[in-house]
PDB file of C-alpha atoms in Angstrom:
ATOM      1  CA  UNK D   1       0.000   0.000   0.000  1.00 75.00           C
ATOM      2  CA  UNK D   2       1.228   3.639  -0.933  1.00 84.00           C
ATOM      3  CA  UNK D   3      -0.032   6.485   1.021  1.00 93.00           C
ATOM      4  CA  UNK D   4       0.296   9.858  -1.077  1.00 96.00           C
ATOM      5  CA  UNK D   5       0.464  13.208   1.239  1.00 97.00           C
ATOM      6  CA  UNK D   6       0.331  16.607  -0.927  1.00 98.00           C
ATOM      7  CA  UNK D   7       1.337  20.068   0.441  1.00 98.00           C
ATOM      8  CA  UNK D   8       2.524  23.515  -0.508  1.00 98.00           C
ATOM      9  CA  UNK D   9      -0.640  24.832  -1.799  1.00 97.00           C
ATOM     10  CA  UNK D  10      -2.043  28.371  -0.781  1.00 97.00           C
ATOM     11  CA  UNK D  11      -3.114  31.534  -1.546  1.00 98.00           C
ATOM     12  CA  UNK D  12      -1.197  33.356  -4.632  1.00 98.00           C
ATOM     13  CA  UNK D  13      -1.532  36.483  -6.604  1.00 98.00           C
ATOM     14  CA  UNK D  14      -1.852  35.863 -10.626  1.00 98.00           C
ATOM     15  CA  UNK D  15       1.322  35.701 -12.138  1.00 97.00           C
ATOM     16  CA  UNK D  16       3.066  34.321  -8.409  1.00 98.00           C
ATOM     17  CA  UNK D  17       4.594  30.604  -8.255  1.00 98.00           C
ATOM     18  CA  UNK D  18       3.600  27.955  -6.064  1.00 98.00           C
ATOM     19  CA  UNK D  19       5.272  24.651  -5.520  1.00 98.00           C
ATOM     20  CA  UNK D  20       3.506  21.762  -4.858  1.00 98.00           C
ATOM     21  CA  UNK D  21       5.221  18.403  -3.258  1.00 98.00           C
ATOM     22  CA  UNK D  22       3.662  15.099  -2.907  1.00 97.00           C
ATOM     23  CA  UNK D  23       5.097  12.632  -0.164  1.00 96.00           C
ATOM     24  CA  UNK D  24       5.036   9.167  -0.487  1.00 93.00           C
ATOM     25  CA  UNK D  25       5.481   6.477   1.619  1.00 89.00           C
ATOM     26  CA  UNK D  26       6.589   3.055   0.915  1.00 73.00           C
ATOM     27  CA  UNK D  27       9.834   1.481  -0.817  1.00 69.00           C
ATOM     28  CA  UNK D  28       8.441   1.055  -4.240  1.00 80.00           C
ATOM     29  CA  UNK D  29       8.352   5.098  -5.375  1.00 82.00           C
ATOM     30  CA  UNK D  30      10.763   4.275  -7.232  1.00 83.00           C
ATOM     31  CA  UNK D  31       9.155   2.175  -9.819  1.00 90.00           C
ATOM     32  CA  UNK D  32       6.034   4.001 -10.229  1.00 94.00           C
ATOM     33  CA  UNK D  33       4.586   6.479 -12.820  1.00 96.00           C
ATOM     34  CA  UNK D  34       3.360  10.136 -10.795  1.00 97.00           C
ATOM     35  CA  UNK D  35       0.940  12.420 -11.719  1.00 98.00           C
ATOM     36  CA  UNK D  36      -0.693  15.891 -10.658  1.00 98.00           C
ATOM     37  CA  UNK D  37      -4.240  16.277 -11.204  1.00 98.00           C
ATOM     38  CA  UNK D  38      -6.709  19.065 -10.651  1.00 98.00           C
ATOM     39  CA  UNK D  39     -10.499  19.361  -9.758  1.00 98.00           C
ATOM     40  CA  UNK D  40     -12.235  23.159  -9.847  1.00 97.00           C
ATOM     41  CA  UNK D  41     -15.317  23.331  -7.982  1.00 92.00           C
ATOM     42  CA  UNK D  42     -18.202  21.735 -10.123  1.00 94.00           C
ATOM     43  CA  UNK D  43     -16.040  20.493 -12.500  1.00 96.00           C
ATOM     44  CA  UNK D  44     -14.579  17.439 -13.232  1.00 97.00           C
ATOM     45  CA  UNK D  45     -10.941  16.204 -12.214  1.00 97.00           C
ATOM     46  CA  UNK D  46      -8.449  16.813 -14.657  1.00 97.00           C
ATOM     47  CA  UNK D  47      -4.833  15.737 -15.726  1.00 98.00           C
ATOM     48  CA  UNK D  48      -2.191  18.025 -15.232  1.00 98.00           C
ATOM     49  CA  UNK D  49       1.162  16.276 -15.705  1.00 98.00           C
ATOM     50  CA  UNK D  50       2.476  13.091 -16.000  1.00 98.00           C
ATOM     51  CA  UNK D  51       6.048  11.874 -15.142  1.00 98.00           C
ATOM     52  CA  UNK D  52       7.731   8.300 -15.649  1.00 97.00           C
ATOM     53  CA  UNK D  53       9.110   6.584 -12.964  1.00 93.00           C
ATOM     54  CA  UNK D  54      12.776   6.981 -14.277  1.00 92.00           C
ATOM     55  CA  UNK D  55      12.266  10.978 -14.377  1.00 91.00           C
ATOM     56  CA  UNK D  56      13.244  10.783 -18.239  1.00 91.00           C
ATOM     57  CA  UNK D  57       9.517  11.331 -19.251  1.00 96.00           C
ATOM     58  CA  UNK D  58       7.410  13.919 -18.932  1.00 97.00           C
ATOM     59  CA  UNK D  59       3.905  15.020 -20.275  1.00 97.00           C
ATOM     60  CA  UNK D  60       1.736  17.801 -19.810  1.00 97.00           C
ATOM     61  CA  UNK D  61      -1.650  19.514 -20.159  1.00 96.00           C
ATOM     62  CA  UNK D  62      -1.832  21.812 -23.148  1.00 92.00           C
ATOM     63  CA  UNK D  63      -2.372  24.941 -20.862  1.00 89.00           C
ATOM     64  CA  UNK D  64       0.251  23.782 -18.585  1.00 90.00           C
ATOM     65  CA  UNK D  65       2.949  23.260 -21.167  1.00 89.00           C
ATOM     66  CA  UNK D  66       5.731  25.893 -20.339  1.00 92.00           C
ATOM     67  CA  UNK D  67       4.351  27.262 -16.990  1.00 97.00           C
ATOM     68  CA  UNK D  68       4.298  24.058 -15.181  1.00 98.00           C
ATOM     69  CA  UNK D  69       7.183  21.729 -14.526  1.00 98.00           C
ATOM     70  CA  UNK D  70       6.776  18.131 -12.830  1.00 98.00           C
ATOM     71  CA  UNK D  71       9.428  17.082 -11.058  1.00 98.00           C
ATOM     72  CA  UNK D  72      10.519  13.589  -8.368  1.00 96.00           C
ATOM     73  CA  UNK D  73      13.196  12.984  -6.639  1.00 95.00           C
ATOM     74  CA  UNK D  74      13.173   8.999  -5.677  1.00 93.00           C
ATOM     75  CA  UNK D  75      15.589   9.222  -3.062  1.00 92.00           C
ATOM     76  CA  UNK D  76      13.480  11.911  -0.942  1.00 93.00           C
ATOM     77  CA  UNK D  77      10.091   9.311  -2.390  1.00 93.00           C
ATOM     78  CA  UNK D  78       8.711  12.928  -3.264  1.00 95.00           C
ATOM     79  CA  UNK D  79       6.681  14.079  -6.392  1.00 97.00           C
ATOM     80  CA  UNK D  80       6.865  17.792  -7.160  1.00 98.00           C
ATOM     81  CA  UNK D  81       4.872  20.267  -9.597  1.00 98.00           C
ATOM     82  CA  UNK D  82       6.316  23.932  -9.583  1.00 98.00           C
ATOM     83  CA  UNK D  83       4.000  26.573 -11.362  1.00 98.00           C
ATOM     84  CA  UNK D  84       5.094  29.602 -12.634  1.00 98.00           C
ATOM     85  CA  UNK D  85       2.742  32.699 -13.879  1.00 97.00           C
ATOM     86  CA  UNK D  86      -0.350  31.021 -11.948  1.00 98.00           C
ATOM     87  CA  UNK D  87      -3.698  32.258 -13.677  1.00 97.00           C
ATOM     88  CA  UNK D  88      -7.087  32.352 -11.788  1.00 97.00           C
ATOM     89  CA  UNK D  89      -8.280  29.610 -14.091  1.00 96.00           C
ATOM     90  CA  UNK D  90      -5.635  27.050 -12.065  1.00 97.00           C
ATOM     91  CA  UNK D  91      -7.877  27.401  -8.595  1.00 97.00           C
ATOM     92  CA  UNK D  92      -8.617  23.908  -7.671  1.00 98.00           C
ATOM     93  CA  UNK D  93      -8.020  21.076  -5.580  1.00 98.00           C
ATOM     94  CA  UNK D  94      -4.310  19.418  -7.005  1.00 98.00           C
ATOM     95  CA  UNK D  95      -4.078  16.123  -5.923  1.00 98.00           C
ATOM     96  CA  UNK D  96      -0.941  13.783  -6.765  1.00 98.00           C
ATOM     97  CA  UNK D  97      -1.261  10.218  -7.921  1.00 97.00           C
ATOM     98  CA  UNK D  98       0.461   6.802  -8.724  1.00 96.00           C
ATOM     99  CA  UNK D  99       0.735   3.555 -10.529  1.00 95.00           C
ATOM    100  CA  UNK D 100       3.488   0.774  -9.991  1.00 93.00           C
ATOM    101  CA  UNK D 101       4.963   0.142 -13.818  1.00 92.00           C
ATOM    102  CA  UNK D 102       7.379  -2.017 -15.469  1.00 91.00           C
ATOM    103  CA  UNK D 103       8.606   0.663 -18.178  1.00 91.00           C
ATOM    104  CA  UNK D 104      10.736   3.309 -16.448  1.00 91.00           C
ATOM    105  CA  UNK D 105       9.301   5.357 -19.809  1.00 93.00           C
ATOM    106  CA  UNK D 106       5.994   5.240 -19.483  1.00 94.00           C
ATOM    107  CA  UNK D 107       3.610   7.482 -17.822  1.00 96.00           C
ATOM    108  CA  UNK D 108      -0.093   8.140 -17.376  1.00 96.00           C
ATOM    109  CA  UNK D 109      -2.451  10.779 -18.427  1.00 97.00           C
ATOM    110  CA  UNK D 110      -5.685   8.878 -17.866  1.00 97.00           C
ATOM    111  CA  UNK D 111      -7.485   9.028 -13.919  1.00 97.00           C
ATOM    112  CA  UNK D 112      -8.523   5.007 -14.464  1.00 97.00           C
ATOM    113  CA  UNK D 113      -4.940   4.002 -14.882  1.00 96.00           C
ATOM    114  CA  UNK D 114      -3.553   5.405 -11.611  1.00 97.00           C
ATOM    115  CA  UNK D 115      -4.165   3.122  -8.207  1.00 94.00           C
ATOM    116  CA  UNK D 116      -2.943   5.413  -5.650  1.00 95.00           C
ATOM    117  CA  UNK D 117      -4.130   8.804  -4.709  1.00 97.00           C
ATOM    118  CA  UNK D 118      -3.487  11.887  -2.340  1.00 97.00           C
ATOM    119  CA  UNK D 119      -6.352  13.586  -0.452  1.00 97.00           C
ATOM    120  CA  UNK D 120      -5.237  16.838  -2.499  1.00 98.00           C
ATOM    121  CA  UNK D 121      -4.194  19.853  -1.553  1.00 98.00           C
ATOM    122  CA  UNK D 122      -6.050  23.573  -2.535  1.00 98.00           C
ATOM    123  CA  UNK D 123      -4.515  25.977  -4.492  1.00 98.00           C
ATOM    124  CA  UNK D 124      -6.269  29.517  -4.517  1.00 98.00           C
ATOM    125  CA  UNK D 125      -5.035  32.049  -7.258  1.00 98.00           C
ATOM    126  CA  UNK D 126      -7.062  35.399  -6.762  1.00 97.00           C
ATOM    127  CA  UNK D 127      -6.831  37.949  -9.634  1.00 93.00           C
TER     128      UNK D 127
END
């Protein structure tokens, strides 16, 4: 069993940087594929980024791509997302998740294939 722990959101000014961490217990971090996912109130959750479990990969949301970087660090079992010129439209609940995987390539951009998931943590971007 993984346990998934986010933190770091908060309260930010458009255009201010947050960065999120995810903390994850167990020995196994190592070998599985991350990902940061977001849920605005009455909306659905959505995919964010995606990262492999090597590090080598990465993938990203279309309105992400150059503001937000995913990051992990295996030894510290932590999964990071730092965001950069933060919009109002990025308010929402981030939550962090993982898979165990074979390929230290592949990664995830679909909510079904993850197993594990944080509680989230809420990220509040006023204008």
């Amino acid at each position: 069993q993984v346990q998934l722990v986010e933190s770091g959101g908060g309260l930010v000014q458009a255009g201010g940087s947050l960065r999120l961490s995810c903390a994850t217990s167990g020995r196994t971090f190592g070998r599985y594929a991350m990902g940061w996912f977001r849920q605005a109130p009455g909306k659905e959750r959505e995919f964010v980024a995606a990262i492999s479990w090597s590090g080598g990969t990465t993938y990203y949301a279309d309105s992400e791509k150059g503001r937000f970087t995913i990051s992990r660090d295996n030894a510290k079992n932590t999964l990071y997302l730092q965001m950069n010129s933060l919009k109002p439209e990025d308010t929402a609940v981030y939550y962090c998740a993982g898979t165990p995987t074979l390929d230290s390539n592949l990664y995830y951009i679909a909510r079904e294939a993850y197993s594990y998931w944080g509680q989230g943590t809420r990220v509040t971007v006023s204008s």
